[in-house]
Coordinates of C-alpha atoms in Angstrom, one line a residue:
Chain K
M1 CA 52.7 48.7 -40.4
I2 CA 52.9 48.7 -36.7
R3 CA 50.7 46.3 -34.8
H4 CA 50.3 47.1 -31.1
I5 CA 49.1 44.2 -29.0
V6 CA 48.2 44.3 -25.3
L7 CA 46.8 41.6 -23.1
F8 CA 45.4 42.3 -19.6
T9 CA 44.2 40.4 -16.6
W10 CA 42.0 42.2 -14.1
T11 CA 42.0 42.3 -10.3
E12 CA 39.7 40.0 -8.4
E13 CA 37.9 43.1 -7.2
A14 CA 37.1 44.4 -10.7
T15 CA 33.4 44.5 -11.4
D16 CA 31.6 43.6 -14.6
A17 CA 30.6 47.2 -14.9
Q18 CA 34.2 48.3 -14.8
K19 CA 35.2 45.8 -17.4
V20 CA 32.4 46.8 -19.7
A21 CA 33.5 50.5 -19.2
V22 CA 36.9 49.7 -20.6
T23 CA 35.5 48.5 -23.9
E24 CA 33.0 51.3 -24.1
A25 CA 35.8 53.9 -23.6
L26 CA 38.4 52.3 -25.9
S27 CA 35.8 51.9 -28.6
E28 CA 35.6 55.6 -28.9
L29 CA 39.2 56.1 -29.7
P30 CA 39.1 55.3 -33.5
G31 CA 36.7 58.2 -33.8
L32 CA 39.1 60.5 -31.9
I33 CA 42.5 59.4 -33.2
P34 CA 42.7 59.3 -37.0
Q35 CA 46.1 57.6 -36.9
I36 CA 44.3 54.3 -35.9
R37 CA 44.0 52.1 -39.0
A38 CA 42.3 49.1 -37.3
Y39 CA 41.3 48.5 -33.7
T40 CA 40.0 45.4 -32.1
V41 CA 39.3 45.2 -28.3
G42 CA 37.4 42.9 -26.1
S43 CA 37.3 40.2 -23.5
D44 CA 38.5 36.7 -23.9
A45 CA 36.0 34.4 -25.6
G46 CA 36.4 31.6 -23.0
I47 CA 37.5 28.9 -25.4
N48 CA 40.7 27.9 -23.4
Q49 CA 41.6 27.7 -19.7
G50 CA 44.4 29.9 -18.3
N51 CA 44.0 32.8 -20.7
S52 CA 44.4 36.5 -20.0
E53 CA 41.1 38.4 -19.8
Y54 CA 41.3 41.2 -22.2
A55 CA 43.0 42.1 -25.5
V56 CA 43.7 45.2 -27.5
V57 CA 45.1 45.0 -31.1
A58 CA 45.7 48.3 -32.9
D59 CA 47.2 48.8 -36.3
F60 CA 49.1 52.0 -37.5
D61 CA 50.9 53.0 -40.6
S62 CA 54.1 53.9 -38.8
V63 CA 55.9 54.1 -35.5
E64 CA 55.1 57.8 -35.4
D65 CA 51.3 57.2 -35.8
Y66 CA 51.5 54.6 -33.0
I67 CA 53.2 57.0 -30.7
V68 CA 50.5 59.6 -31.4
Y69 CA 47.9 57.0 -30.1
R70 CA 50.1 55.9 -27.2
D71 CA 50.5 59.4 -25.9
H72 CA 47.1 60.8 -26.9
P73 CA 45.3 62.6 -24.1
D74 CA 42.0 60.8 -24.7
H75 CA 43.9 57.4 -24.6
Q76 CA 45.8 58.4 -21.5
A77 CA 42.6 59.5 -19.8
I78 CA 41.1 56.0 -20.4
I79 CA 44.2 54.3 -19.0
A80 CA 44.2 56.5 -15.9
A81 CA 40.4 56.4 -15.2
R82 CA 39.3 53.0 -16.5
I83 CA 42.2 50.6 -16.9
K84 CA 44.8 51.2 -14.2
P85 CA 42.2 50.9 -11.3
I86 CA 41.5 47.3 -12.3
V87 CA 44.7 46.0 -13.9
A88 CA 46.4 43.0 -12.3
T89 CA 48.8 42.2 -15.2
R90 CA 49.7 43.7 -18.5
A91 CA 51.7 42.3 -21.4
A92 CA 52.5 44.1 -24.6
V93 CA 54.3 43.8 -27.9
Q94 CA 54.6 46.1 -31.0
L95 CA 55.2 44.2 -34.2
S96 CA 56.8 45.9 -37.2
L97 CA 55.1 44.2 -40.2
Chain O
M1 CA 35.8 36.0 -36.7
I2 CA 38.1 34.6 -34.0
R3 CA 41.3 36.5 -33.4
H4 CA 43.9 34.4 -31.5
I5 CA 46.6 36.4 -29.7
V6 CA 49.6 35.1 -27.8
L7 CA 52.5 37.0 -26.3
F8 CA 55.7 35.3 -25.1
T9 CA 58.8 36.1 -23.2
W10 CA 61.8 33.8 -23.7
T11 CA 64.2 32.4 -21.1
E12 CA 67.5 34.1 -20.5
E13 CA 69.2 31.0 -22.0
A14 CA 67.3 31.2 -25.3
T15 CA 69.7 32.0 -28.3
D16 CA 69.1 34.2 -31.2
A17 CA 69.1 31.1 -33.4
Q18 CA 66.4 29.5 -31.4
K19 CA 64.3 32.7 -31.5
V20 CA 64.7 33.0 -35.3
A21 CA 63.7 29.4 -35.7
V22 CA 60.4 30.1 -34.1
T23 CA 59.4 32.6 -36.7
E24 CA 60.8 30.4 -39.5
A25 CA 58.7 27.5 -38.3
L26 CA 55.5 29.4 -37.6
S27 CA 55.7 31.2 -40.9
E28 CA 55.1 27.9 -42.7
L29 CA 51.8 27.2 -41.0
P30 CA 49.6 29.4 -43.3
G31 CA 50.7 27.2 -46.1
L32 CA 49.9 24.0 -44.2
I33 CA 46.7 25.0 -42.4
P34 CA 44.1 26.5 -44.8
Q35 CA 41.8 27.5 -42.0
I36 CA 44.3 30.4 -41.2
R37 CA 42.8 33.6 -42.6
A38 CA 45.6 36.0 -41.5
Y39 CA 48.8 35.4 -39.5
T40 CA 51.2 37.8 -38.1
V41 CA 54.2 36.7 -36.0
G42 CA 57.4 38.4 -34.8
S43 CA 59.6 39.8 -32.2
D44 CA 58.9 43.0 -30.4
A45 CA 60.0 46.1 -32.3
G46 CA 61.8 47.6 -29.3
I47 CA 59.7 50.9 -29.2
N48 CA 58.8 50.6 -25.5
Q49 CA 60.5 49.3 -22.3
G50 CA 59.1 46.4 -20.3
N51 CA 57.4 44.6 -23.2
S52 CA 57.0 40.9 -23.9
E53 CA 59.4 39.6 -26.6
Y54 CA 57.2 37.8 -29.2
A55 CA 53.7 37.9 -30.6
V56 CA 51.4 35.8 -32.6
V57 CA 48.1 37.1 -34.0
A58 CA 46.1 34.6 -36.1
D59 CA 42.6 35.2 -37.5
F60 CA 40.0 32.5 -38.3
D61 CA 36.5 32.4 -39.6
S62 CA 35.1 30.5 -36.6
V63 CA 35.9 28.8 -33.3
E64 CA 36.0 25.5 -35.1
D65 CA 38.7 26.8 -37.5
Y66 CA 40.7 28.1 -34.7
I67 CA 40.6 24.8 -32.9
V68 CA 41.8 23.0 -36.1
Y69 CA 44.9 25.3 -36.0
R70 CA 45.3 24.9 -32.2
D71 CA 45.3 21.2 -32.4
H72 CA 47.0 20.7 -35.8
P73 CA 50.0 18.3 -35.7
D74 CA 52.2 20.7 -37.6
H75 CA 51.4 23.4 -35.0
Q76 CA 51.8 21.2 -32.0
A77 CA 55.2 20.0 -33.4
I78 CA 56.5 23.5 -33.5
I79 CA 55.2 24.2 -30.0
A80 CA 57.0 21.1 -28.7
A81 CA 60.3 21.4 -30.6
R82 CA 60.8 25.2 -31.0
I83 CA 58.6 27.1 -28.5
K84 CA 58.4 25.2 -25.2
P85 CA 62.2 24.8 -24.8
I86 CA 62.6 28.6 -24.7
V87 CA 59.4 29.9 -23.2
A88 CA 59.6 31.9 -20.0
T89 CA 56.0 33.3 -19.9
R90 CA 53.0 33.0 -22.2
A91 CA 49.8 35.1 -22.2
A92 CA 46.9 34.4 -24.6
V93 CA 43.4 35.7 -25.5
Q94 CA 40.9 34.7 -28.2
L95 CA 38.6 37.5 -29.2
S96 CA 35.3 36.8 -30.9
L97 CA 34.8 39.7 -33.3

């Protein structure tokens, strides 16, 4: 299994509506990309100080399936229209489990 | 459910032995802390450029169970002895799912 993990912080100018729109858009991807086995996205729960603001954890059966997701036009469209305009920092790891 | 996610990069001075020791130590925690429901740790798979180097994804039934893990002496001992000496950057999010 490949577990794809991304953490974001948003720019100070990012609005609540823009942040909500990221979750709304990403939440459609499991219905559009059948290679996604599990998909959890959302904003930090506010338990700890100093955290990043947003996380994506996506599971795939194989590297090939992850790459289908990574490069999928519907995913890339969300990155371009919803994420890139408000990203301050991005950190990612893919685990091979 | 609470999903706790951490991404690390290591210092340039960190040795392979020190990096392996992190996984060996963390992998013991599910046997020591029964509040852990699922636990995946490991080094980046090397699929993409520019990634962080290490990830922890831990699932808990509740915020309270996550806090037991966060503050558990066995966990804190690993952070102090194995992780802090080689950490360059850390990013974390807790998702409430």
